[in-house]
XYZ file of C-alpha atoms in Angstrom:
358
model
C 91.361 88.535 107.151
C 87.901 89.746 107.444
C 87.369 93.214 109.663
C 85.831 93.034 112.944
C 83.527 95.201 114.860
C 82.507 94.489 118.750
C 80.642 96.288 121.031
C 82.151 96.932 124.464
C 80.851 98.430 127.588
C 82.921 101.930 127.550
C 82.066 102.683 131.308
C 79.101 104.535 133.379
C 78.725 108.571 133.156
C 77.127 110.181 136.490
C 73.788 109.361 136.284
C 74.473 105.731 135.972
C 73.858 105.005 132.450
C 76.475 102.754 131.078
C 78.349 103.757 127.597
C 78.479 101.598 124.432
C 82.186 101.671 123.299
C 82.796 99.633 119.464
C 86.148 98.715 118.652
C 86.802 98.468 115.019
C 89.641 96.433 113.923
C 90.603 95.900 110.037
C 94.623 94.286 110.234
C 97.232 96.007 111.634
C 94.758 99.612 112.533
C 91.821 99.635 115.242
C 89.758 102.485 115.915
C 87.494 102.466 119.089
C 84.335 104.685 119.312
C 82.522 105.907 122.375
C 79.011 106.471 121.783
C 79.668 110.016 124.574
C 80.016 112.135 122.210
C 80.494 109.835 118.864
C 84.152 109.973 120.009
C 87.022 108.689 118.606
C 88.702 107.280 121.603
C 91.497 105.715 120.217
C 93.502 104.840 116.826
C 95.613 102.159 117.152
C 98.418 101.950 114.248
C 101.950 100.036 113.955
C 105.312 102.115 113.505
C 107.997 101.536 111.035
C 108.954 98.681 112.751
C 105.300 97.140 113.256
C 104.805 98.553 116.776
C 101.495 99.475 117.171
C 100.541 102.475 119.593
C 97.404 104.879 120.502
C 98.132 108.063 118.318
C 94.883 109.958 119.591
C 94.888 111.489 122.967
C 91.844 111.369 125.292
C 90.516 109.368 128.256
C 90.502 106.017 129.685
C 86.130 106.339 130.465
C 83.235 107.742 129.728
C 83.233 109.176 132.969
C 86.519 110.803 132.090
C 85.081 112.260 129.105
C 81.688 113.308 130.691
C 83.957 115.287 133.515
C 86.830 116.617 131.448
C 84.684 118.800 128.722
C 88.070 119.044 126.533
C 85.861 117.810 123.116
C 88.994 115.496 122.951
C 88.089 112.984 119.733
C 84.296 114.370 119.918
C 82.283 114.754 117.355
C 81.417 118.522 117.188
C 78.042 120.263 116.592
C 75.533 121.862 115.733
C 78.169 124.085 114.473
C 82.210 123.203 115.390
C 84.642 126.153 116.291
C 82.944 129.997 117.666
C 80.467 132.525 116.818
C 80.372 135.501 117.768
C 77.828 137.063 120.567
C 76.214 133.743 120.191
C 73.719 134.339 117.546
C 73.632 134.718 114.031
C 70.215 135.702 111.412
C 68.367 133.338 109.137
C 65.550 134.308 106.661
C 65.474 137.452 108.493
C 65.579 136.193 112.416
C 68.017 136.394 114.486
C 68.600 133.366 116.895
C 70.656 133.707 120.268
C 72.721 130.583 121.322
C 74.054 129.568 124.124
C 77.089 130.977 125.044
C 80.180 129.074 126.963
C 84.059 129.813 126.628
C 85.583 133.080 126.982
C 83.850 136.018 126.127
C 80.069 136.516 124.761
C 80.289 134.047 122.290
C 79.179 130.260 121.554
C 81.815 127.330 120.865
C 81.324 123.932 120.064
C 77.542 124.261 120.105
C 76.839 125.966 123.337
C 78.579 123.963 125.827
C 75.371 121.101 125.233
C 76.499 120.183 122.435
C 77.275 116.776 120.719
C 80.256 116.025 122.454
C 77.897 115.969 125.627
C 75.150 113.718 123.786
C 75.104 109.685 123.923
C 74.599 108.615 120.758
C 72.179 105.526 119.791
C 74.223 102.648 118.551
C 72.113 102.081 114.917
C 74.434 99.468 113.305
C 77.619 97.752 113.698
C 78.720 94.932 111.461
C 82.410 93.591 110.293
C 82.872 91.786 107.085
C 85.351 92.925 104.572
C 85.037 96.729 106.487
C 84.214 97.416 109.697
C 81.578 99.974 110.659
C 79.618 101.333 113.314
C 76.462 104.240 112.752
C 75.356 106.377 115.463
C 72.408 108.757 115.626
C 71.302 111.338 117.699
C 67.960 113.873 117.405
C 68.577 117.091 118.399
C 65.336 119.076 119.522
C 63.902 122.329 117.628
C 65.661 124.668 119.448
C 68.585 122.804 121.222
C 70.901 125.460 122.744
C 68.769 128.008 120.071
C 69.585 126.304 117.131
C 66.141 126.321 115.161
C 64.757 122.865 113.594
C 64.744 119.584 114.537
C 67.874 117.865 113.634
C 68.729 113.933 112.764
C 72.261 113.204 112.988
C 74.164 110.251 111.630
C 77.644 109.317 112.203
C 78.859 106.792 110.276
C 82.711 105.329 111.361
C 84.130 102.927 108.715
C 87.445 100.739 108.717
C 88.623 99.772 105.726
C 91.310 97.054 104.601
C 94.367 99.667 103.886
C 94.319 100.897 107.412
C 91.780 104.423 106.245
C 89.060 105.677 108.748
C 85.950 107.245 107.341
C 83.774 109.674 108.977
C 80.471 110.544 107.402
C 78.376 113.096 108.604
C 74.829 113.345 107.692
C 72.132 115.601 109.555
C 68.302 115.812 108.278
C 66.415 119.624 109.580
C 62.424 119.962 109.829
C 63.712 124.196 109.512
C 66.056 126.279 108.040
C 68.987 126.298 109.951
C 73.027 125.961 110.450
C 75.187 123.013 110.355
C 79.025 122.854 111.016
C 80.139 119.237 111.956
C 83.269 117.868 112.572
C 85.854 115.674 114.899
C 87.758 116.716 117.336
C 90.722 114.302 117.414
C 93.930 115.640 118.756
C 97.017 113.503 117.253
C 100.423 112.597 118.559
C 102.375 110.125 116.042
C 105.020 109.297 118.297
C 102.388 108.297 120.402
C 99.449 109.093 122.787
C 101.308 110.495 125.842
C 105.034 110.015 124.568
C 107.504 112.661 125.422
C 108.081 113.977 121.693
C 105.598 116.790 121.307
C 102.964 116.002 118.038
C 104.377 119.681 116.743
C 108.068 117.951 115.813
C 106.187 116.783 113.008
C 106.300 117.969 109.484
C 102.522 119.369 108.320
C 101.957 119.962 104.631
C 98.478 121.944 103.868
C 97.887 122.445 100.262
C 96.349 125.783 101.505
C 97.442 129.075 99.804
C 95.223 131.292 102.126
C 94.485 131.273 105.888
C 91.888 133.068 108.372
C 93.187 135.738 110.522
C 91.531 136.088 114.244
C 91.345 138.867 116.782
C 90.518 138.782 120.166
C 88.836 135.867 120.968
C 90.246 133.746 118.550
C 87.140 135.525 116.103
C 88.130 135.789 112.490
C 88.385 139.357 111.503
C 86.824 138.409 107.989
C 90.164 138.537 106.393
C 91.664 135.951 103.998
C 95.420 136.549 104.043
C 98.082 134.439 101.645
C 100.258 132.507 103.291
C 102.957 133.172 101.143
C 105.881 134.567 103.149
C 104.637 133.510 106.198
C 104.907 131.036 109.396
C 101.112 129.837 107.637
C 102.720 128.955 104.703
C 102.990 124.816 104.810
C 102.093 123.899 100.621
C 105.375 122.193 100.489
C 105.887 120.721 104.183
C 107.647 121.831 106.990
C 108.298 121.348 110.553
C 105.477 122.779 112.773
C 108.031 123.227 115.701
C 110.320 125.781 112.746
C 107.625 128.364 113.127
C 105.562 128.093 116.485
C 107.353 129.572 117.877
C 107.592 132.933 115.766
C 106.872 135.957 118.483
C 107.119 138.547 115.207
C 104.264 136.925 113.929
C 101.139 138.710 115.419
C 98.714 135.751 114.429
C 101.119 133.533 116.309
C 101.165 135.664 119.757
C 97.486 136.322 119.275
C 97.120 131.996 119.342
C 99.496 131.499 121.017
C 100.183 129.023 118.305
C 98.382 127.331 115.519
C 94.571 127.873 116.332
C 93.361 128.578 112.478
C 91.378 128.129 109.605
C 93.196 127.595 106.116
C 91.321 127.777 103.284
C 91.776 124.598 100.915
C 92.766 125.339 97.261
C 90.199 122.183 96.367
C 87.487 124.028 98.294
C 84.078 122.298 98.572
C 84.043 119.404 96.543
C 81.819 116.014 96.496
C 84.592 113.773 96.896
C 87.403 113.672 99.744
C 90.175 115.871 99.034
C 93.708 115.885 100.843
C 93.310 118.546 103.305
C 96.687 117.839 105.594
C 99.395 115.351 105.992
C 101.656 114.862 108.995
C 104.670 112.938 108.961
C 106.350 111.232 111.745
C 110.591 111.150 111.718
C 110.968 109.144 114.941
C 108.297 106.585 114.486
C 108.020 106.472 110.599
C 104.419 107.307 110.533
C 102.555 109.507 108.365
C 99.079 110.474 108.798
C 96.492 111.925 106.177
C 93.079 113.657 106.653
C 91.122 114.235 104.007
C 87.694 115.833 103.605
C 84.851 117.303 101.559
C 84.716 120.815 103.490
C 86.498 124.277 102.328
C 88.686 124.472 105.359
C 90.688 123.233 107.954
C 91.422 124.422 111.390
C 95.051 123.522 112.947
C 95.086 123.606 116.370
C 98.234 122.360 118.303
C 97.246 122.115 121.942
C 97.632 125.425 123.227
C 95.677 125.415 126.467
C 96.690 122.108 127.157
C 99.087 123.057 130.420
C 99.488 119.554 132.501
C 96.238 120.581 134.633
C 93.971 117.685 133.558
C 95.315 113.919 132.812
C 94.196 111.683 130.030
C 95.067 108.572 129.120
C 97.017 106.773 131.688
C 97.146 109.654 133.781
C 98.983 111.536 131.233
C 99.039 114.960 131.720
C 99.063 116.504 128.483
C 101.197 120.020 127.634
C 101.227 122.823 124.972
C 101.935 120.904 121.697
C 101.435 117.337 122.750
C 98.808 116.823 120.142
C 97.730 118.300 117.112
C 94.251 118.564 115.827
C 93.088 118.656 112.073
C 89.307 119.872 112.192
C 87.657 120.103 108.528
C 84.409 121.956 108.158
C 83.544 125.757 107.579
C 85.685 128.494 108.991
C 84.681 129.716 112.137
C 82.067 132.377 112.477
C 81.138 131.772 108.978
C 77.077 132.623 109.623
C 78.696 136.077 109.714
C 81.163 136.311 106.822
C 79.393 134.949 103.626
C 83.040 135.368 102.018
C 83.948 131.891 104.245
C 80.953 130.119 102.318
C 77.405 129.108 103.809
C 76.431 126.774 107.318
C 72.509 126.890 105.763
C 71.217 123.791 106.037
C 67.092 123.510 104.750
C 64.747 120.298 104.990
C 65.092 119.940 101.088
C 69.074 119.638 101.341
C 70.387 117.229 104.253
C 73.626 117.931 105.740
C 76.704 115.570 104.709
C 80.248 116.182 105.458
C 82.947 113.320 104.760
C 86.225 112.799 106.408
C 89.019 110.541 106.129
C 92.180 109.564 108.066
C 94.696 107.694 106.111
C 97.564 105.948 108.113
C 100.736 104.607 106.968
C 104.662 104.326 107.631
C 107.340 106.212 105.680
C 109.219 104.211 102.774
Protein backbone atom coordinates (compact mmCIF):
# COMPACT_ATOMS: atom_id res chain seq x y z
CA UNK A 1 0.00 0.00 0.00
CA UNK A 2 1.22 3.31 -1.03
CA UNK A 3 2.08 5.97 2.04
CA UNK A 4 -0.11 8.80 2.65
CA UNK A 5 0.40 12.30 3.70
CA UNK A 6 -2.68 14.85 4.55
CA UNK A 7 -2.76 18.07 5.79
CA UNK A 8 -5.04 18.79 8.75
CA UNK A 9 -6.02 21.89 10.52
CA UNK A 10 -3.98 21.33 14.00
CA UNK A 11 -6.00 24.15 15.84
CA UNK A 12 -5.70 28.16 16.39
CA UNK A 13 -2.74 29.65 18.73
CA UNK A 14 -3.74 33.13 20.51
CA UNK A 15 -3.57 35.44 17.96
CA UNK A 16 -5.93 33.57 15.80
CA UNK A 17 -3.80 32.06 13.25
CA UNK A 18 -4.81 28.54 12.59
CA UNK A 19 -1.97 25.61 12.62
CA UNK A 20 -1.20 23.22 9.72
CA UNK A 21 -1.00 19.70 11.33
CA UNK A 22 0.25 16.63 8.46
CA UNK A 23 -0.38 13.24 9.37
CA UNK A 24 1.93 10.80 7.81
CA UNK A 25 0.83 7.32 7.54
CA UNK A 26 3.07 4.42 5.84
CA UNK A 27 1.13 0.78 7.17
CA UNK A 28 0.84 -0.06 10.47
CA UNK A 29 3.08 3.54 11.88
CA UNK A 30 1.68 7.26 11.55
CA UNK A 31 3.49 10.17 12.58
CA UNK A 32 1.61 13.58 12.83
CA UNK A 33 3.52 16.94 12.60
CA UNK A 34 2.48 20.33 13.87
CA UNK A 35 3.90 23.03 11.95
CA UNK A 36 4.20 25.04 16.03
CA UNK A 37 7.26 24.25 16.48
CA UNK A 38 8.00 21.45 13.60
CA UNK A 39 6.64 19.13 16.33
CA UNK A 40 6.26 15.71 16.43
CA UNK A 41 2.88 15.42 17.92
CA UNK A 42 2.31 11.98 17.81
CA UNK A 43 3.79 8.38 16.72
CA UNK A 44 1.36 5.99 16.31
CA UNK A 45 2.80 2.21 16.35
CA UNK A 46 1.09 -1.38 16.96
CA UNK A 47 2.23 -3.64 20.03
CA UNK A 48 3.13 -7.22 19.97
CA UNK A 49 -0.20 -8.04 19.47
CA UNK A 50 -0.96 -5.35 16.61
CA UNK A 51 -2.43 -2.73 18.98
CA UNK A 52 -1.50 0.42 17.90
CA UNK A 53 -1.03 3.37 20.52
CA UNK A 54 0.50 7.11 20.76
CA UNK A 55 4.09 6.45 22.22
CA UNK A 56 5.04 10.31 22.24
CA UNK A 57 3.67 12.49 24.90
CA UNK A 58 2.47 16.07 24.22
CA UNK A 59 -0.77 17.98 23.59
CA UNK A 60 -4.06 17.63 22.06
CA UNK A 61 -3.63 21.64 20.16
CA UNK A 62 -1.65 24.04 19.08
CA UNK A 63 -2.99 26.13 21.61
CA UNK A 64 -1.83 23.58 24.13
CA UNK A 65 1.54 23.70 22.81
CA UNK A 66 1.71 27.55 22.35
CA UNK A 67 0.64 27.79 26.32
CA UNK A 68 2.52 24.87 27.83
CA UNK A 69 6.32 25.92 26.72
CA UNK A 70 7.45 22.18 27.74
CA UNK A 71 9.44 21.84 24.00
CA UNK A 72 7.44 18.50 24.18
CA UNK A 73 8.19 16.80 20.43
CA UNK A 74 9.66 20.38 19.27
CA UNK A 75 12.10 20.83 17.13
CA UNK A 76 14.93 22.66 19.04
CA UNK A 77 17.13 25.62 17.98
CA UNK A 78 19.27 27.72 17.19
CA UNK A 79 21.21 25.68 19.54
CA UNK A 80 19.25 22.62 21.71
CA UNK A 81 20.18 22.07 25.49
CA UNK A 82 22.11 25.35 27.73
CA UNK A 83 24.86 27.73 27.57
CA UNK A 84 26.22 29.24 29.95
CA UNK A 85 25.73 33.19 30.90
CA UNK A 86 24.03 33.23 27.60
CA UNK A 87 26.76 34.09 25.28
CA UNK A 88 29.54 32.52 23.77
CA UNK A 89 32.67 34.26 21.19
CA UNK A 90 33.02 33.84 17.46
CA UNK A 91 35.94 35.16 15.29
CA UNK A 92 36.78 37.15 18.22
CA UNK A 93 33.10 38.64 19.36
CA UNK A 94 31.34 37.79 21.89
CA UNK A 95 27.46 37.56 21.40
CA UNK A 96 24.93 37.71 24.44
CA UNK A 97 21.69 35.59 24.07
CA UNK A 98 18.77 35.60 25.53
CA UNK A 99 18.54 34.08 28.64
CA UNK A 100 15.33 31.95 30.08
CA UNK A 101 15.39 28.91 32.62
CA UNK A 102 17.09 28.91 35.82
CA UNK A 103 20.00 30.81 36.36
CA UNK A 104 21.97 33.32 33.86
CA UNK A 105 22.02 31.11 31.15
CA UNK A 106 20.17 30.42 27.65
CA UNK A 107 18.21 27.01 26.89
CA UNK A 108 16.57 25.91 23.97
CA UNK A 109 17.42 29.07 22.05
CA UNK A 110 16.40 31.81 24.35
CA UNK A 111 12.96 31.02 25.24
CA UNK A 112 12.00 32.38 21.23
CA UNK A 113 13.18 29.77 19.90
CA UNK A 114 11.95 27.19 17.25
CA UNK A 115 9.68 25.43 19.30
CA UNK A 116 7.80 28.90 19.47
CA UNK A 117 8.06 29.46 15.52
CA UNK A 118 5.24 28.27 12.89
CA UNK A 119 6.86 26.74 10.35
CA UNK A 120 5.88 27.21 6.46
CA UNK A 121 4.45 24.02 5.12
CA UNK A 122 7.03 23.70 1.77
CA UNK A 123 6.00 20.19 0.58
CA UNK A 124 4.00 17.28 1.45
CA UNK A 125 3.48 14.37 -0.88
CA UNK A 126 2.76 10.39 -0.23
CA UNK A 127 3.74 7.82 -2.72
CA UNK A 128 5.87 4.94 -1.78
CA UNK A 129 7.14 7.37 1.48
CA UNK A 130 5.46 9.87 3.04
CA UNK A 131 6.98 13.29 3.69
CA UNK A 132 6.35 16.63 4.77
CA UNK A 133 9.28 19.82 4.62
CA UNK A 134 8.99 22.75 6.72
CA UNK A 135 11.00 25.96 6.69
CA UNK A 136 11.47 28.72 8.78
CA UNK A 137 13.98 32.07 8.41
CA UNK A 138 15.35 33.11 11.37
CA UNK A 139 16.47 36.91 11.38
CA UNK A 140 20.27 38.16 11.79
CA UNK A 141 20.25 38.41 15.22
CA UNK A 142 17.21 36.36 16.53
CA UNK A 143 17.52 36.12 20.34
CA UNK A 144 21.53 37.30 19.51
CA UNK A 145 22.33 34.62 17.41
CA UNK A 146 24.35 36.40 14.50
CA UNK A 147 23.37 35.61 10.66
CA UNK A 148 20.47 35.04 8.94
CA UNK A 149 19.40 31.53 9.15
CA UNK A 150 17.20 29.14 6.62
CA UNK A 151 15.93 26.18 8.26
CA UNK A 152 14.56 23.03 6.73
CA UNK A 153 12.90 20.22 8.38
CA UNK A 154 12.35 17.47 6.46
CA UNK A 155 9.91 14.45 8.22
CA UNK A 156 9.92 11.21 6.15
CA UNK A 157 7.85 7.85 6.60
CA UNK A 158 9.12 5.09 5.17
CA UNK A 159 7.61 1.49 4.36
CA UNK A 160 9.35 -0.48 7.48
CA UNK A 161 7.68 1.73 9.98
CA UNK A 162 11.35 4.31 10.30
CA UNK A 163 10.90 8.15 10.79
CA UNK A 164 13.51 10.45 9.37
CA UNK A 165 14.37 13.79 10.53
CA UNK A 166 16.66 15.93 8.46
CA UNK A 167 17.91 19.04 9.53
CA UNK A 168 19.35 21.51 7.23
CA UNK A 169 20.02 25.33 8.09
CA UNK A 170 21.75 27.83 5.43
CA UNK A 171 23.74 31.22 7.50
CA UNK A 172 24.49 34.66 5.57
CA UNK A 173 27.36 34.83 8.95
CA UNK A 174 29.42 32.87 10.95
CA UNK A 175 27.55 31.49 13.56
CA UNK A 176 26.26 28.39 15.89
CA UNK A 177 23.95 25.66 15.12
CA UNK A 178 22.69 22.86 17.53
CA UNK A 179 19.37 21.28 16.23
CA UNK A 180 17.46 18.64 17.41
CA UNK A 181 13.85 17.03 18.57
CA UNK A 182 12.49 17.06 21.54
CA UNK A 183 10.27 13.95 21.67
CA UNK A 184 9.66 12.48 25.04
CA UNK A 185 8.74 8.56 24.65
CA UNK A 186 6.60 6.19 26.64
CA UNK A 187 6.37 2.56 24.89
CA UNK A 188 3.74 1.31 26.95
CA UNK A 189 2.02 4.16 25.81
CA UNK A 190 1.37 7.97 25.83
CA UNK A 191 -0.18 8.47 29.31
CA UNK A 192 -0.25 4.68 30.49
CA UNK A 193 0.50 3.98 34.07
CA UNK A 194 3.95 2.06 33.44
CA UNK A 195 6.57 4.76 33.70
CA UNK A 196 8.83 4.98 30.08
CA UNK A 197 12.00 4.38 32.68
CA UNK A 198 10.85 0.39 33.19
CA UNK A 199 12.38 0.12 29.98
CA UNK A 200 15.68 -1.37 29.11
CA UNK A 201 18.13 1.53 27.31
CA UNK A 202 21.26 0.32 25.58
CA UNK A 203 23.76 3.36 24.53
CA UNK A 204 26.78 2.19 22.76
CA UNK A 205 28.42 5.12 24.70
CA UNK A 206 31.68 4.44 26.67
CA UNK A 207 31.92 8.10 28.00
CA UNK A 208 29.35 10.58 29.40
CA UNK A 209 29.25 14.49 30.32
CA UNK A 210 29.30 15.38 33.88
CA UNK A 211 27.17 18.70 34.98
CA UNK A 212 27.28 21.01 37.95
CA UNK A 213 24.96 23.35 39.07
CA UNK A 214 22.70 24.17 36.58
CA UNK A 215 22.74 21.14 34.80
CA UNK A 216 26.24 22.98 33.01
CA UNK A 217 28.82 20.45 31.99
CA UNK A 218 31.90 20.89 34.01
CA UNK A 219 34.04 20.07 30.78
CA UNK A 220 34.68 16.63 31.99
CA UNK A 221 34.37 13.39 29.96
CA UNK A 222 34.08 10.60 32.52
CA UNK A 223 33.89 6.58 31.48
CA UNK A 224 31.03 5.04 32.24
CA UNK A 225 32.54 2.00 33.17
CA UNK A 226 31.54 1.11 36.74
CA UNK A 227 28.86 3.31 36.82
CA UNK A 228 24.86 3.90 36.90
CA UNK A 229 25.96 5.68 33.09
CA UNK A 230 27.18 2.63 31.99
CA UNK A 231 24.24 1.14 29.46
CA UNK A 232 26.77 -0.54 26.30
CA UNK A 233 25.13 -3.79 26.98
CA UNK A 234 21.40 -2.82 28.10
CA UNK A 235 19.85 -2.46 31.21
CA UNK A 236 16.86 -1.35 33.00
CA UNK A 237 16.75 2.49 33.42
CA UNK A 238 14.51 2.06 36.60
CA UNK A 239 17.95 -0.44 38.15
CA UNK A 240 19.90 2.74 38.51
CA UNK A 241 17.69 6.00 38.79
CA UNK A 242 17.38 5.73 41.47
CA UNK A 243 21.13 5.56 42.80
CA UNK A 244 21.37 8.47 45.71
CA UNK A 245 25.42 7.46 45.96
CA UNK A 246 25.73 8.59 42.64
CA UNK A 247 26.43 12.42 42.76
CA UNK A 248 25.55 12.92 38.94
CA UNK A 249 22.28 11.22 39.77
CA UNK A 250 21.26 13.60 42.88
CA UNK A 251 22.70 16.52 40.99
CA UNK A 252 19.78 15.46 37.95
CA UNK A 253 17.83 14.24 39.80
CA UNK A 254 17.96 11.53 37.23
CA UNK A 255 19.12 11.03 33.72
CA UNK A 256 19.58 14.67 32.30
CA UNK A 257 23.02 13.93 30.20
CA UNK A 258 25.11 13.93 27.37
CA UNK A 259 26.92 10.55 26.35
CA UNK A 260 29.39 10.69 24.02
CA UNK A 261 28.84 8.11 21.02
CA UNK A 262 31.78 5.72 20.29
CA UNK A 263 30.73 6.31 16.31
CA UNK A 264 31.08 10.05 16.92
CA UNK A 265 30.31 12.37 13.97
CA UNK A 266 29.80 10.45 11.05
CA UNK A 267 27.92 11.12 7.51
CA UNK A 268 25.63 8.38 7.81
CA UNK A 269 23.03 7.52 10.74
CA UNK A 270 24.54 5.65 13.42
CA UNK A 271 22.64 3.73 16.33
CA UNK A 272 22.76 6.14 19.06
CA UNK A 273 20.06 4.35 21.64
CA UNK A 274 17.61 1.58 21.73
CA UNK A 275 14.74 1.12 24.17
CA UNK A 276 12.93 -1.94 24.60
CA UNK A 277 9.49 -2.43 25.79
CA UNK A 278 8.71 -5.88 28.14
CA UNK A 279 4.98 -5.20 28.60
CA UNK A 280 4.04 -4.11 25.16
CA UNK A 281 6.79 -5.88 23.03
CA UNK A 282 8.03 -2.75 21.50
CA UNK A 283 11.40 -1.64 20.83
CA UNK A 284 12.36 1.68 19.70
CA UNK A 285 15.66 2.90 17.91
CA UNK A 286 17.10 6.44 17.34
CA UNK A 287 19.72 6.86 15.31
CA UNK A 288 21.69 9.92 14.22
CA UNK A 289 24.65 11.65 12.57
CA UNK A 290 25.68 13.86 15.75
CA UNK A 291 28.54 12.95 18.49
CA UNK A 292 26.13 12.78 21.35
CA UNK A 293 23.09 12.08 22.94
CA UNK A 294 21.31 13.60 25.82
CA UNK A 295 18.96 11.19 28.05
CA UNK A 296 16.56 12.91 29.80
CA UNK A 297 13.79 10.95 31.71
CA UNK A 298 11.20 13.50 32.76
CA UNK A 299 12.46 14.89 35.80
CA UNK A 300 10.49 18.09 36.26
CA UNK A 301 7.57 16.56 34.99
CA UNK A 302 5.47 16.58 38.57
CA UNK A 303 1.54 16.18 37.51
CA UNK A 304 1.28 20.19 37.37
CA UNK A 305 0.48 20.54 33.64
CA UNK A 306 -1.78 17.88 31.55
CA UNK A 307 -1.11 16.66 28.08
CA UNK A 308 -2.73 14.51 26.08
CA UNK A 309 -6.12 13.65 27.25
CA UNK A 310 -5.68 15.53 30.25
CA UNK A 311 -2.91 13.38 31.30
CA UNK A 312 -0.94 14.68 33.83
CA UNK A 313 2.41 13.53 33.29
CA UNK A 314 5.02 12.51 36.41
CA UNK A 315 8.82 12.05 36.98
CA UNK A 316 9.73 9.22 34.52
CA UNK A 317 6.65 9.01 32.39
CA UNK A 318 8.62 9.64 29.28
CA UNK A 319 11.97 9.45 28.16
CA UNK A 320 13.68 11.68 25.73
CA UNK A 321 16.62 10.76 23.29
CA UNK A 322 18.03 14.24 22.00
CA UNK A 323 21.09 13.80 19.42
CA UNK A 324 23.18 16.82 18.61
CA UNK A 325 26.32 18.44 20.35
CA UNK A 326 26.80 18.31 24.06
CA UNK A 327 25.56 21.09 25.84
CA UNK A 328 27.58 24.21 26.27
CA UNK A 329 29.83 23.00 23.63
CA UNK A 330 30.66 26.86 22.19
CA UNK A 331 32.65 26.72 25.44
CA UNK A 332 34.44 23.36 25.59
CA UNK A 333 36.11 22.73 22.12
CA UNK A 334 36.90 19.13 23.69
CA UNK A 335 32.79 18.41 23.00
CA UNK A 336 33.49 19.27 19.18
CA UNK A 337 32.36 22.55 17.22
CA UNK A 338 28.45 24.34 16.83
CA UNK A 339 30.32 26.75 13.92
CA UNK A 340 28.25 26.93 11.27
CA UNK A 341 29.70 29.50 8.10
CA UNK A 342 27.76 30.47 4.76
CA UNK A 343 30.24 28.12 2.81
CA UNK A 344 29.16 24.95 5.01
CA UNK A 345 25.22 24.59 5.59
CA UNK A 346 24.06 22.96 8.62
CA UNK A 347 22.66 19.21 8.31
CA UNK A 348 21.92 16.94 11.10
CA UNK A 349 20.00 13.51 10.41
CA UNK A 350 17.89 11.54 12.74
CA UNK A 351 16.07 8.43 12.71
CA UNK A 352 13.47 6.55 14.81
CA UNK A 353 13.16 2.95 14.05
CA UNK A 354 10.04 1.10 15.51
CA UNK A 355 9.39 -2.46 15.88
CA UNK A 356 8.04 -5.36 18.25
CA UNK A 357 10.24 -7.89 20.07
CA UNK A 358 10.62 -11.50 18.40
Amino acid sequence: MAATARVEDGGALADGRHVAAIVLRNGPVSARILAYGATLQSLIAPDAHGRRADIVLGHDTAADYEAHQDYLGATVGRYANRIAGAQFALDGVTYHLRRNGAGPNSVHGGGQGFDRQVFDVAEVHGGRDAMVRLTHTSPDGDSGYPGKLRVSVTYRLDVKGALTIRFEAETTRPTIVNITNHALFNLSGEGAERAATMARLMIPAGRMVPVARGNLPTGELRDVGGTAFDFRRGRMIESVIRDGRDPQIVQARGFDHSFMLDAGLTARPHLAARMEDRASGRWLEMWTTQPSVQIYTGNYFDGAKPGKAGHLYRMGDGLALEPGLPPDTPHFPQFGSARVDPARPYVHVMVYRVGVLR
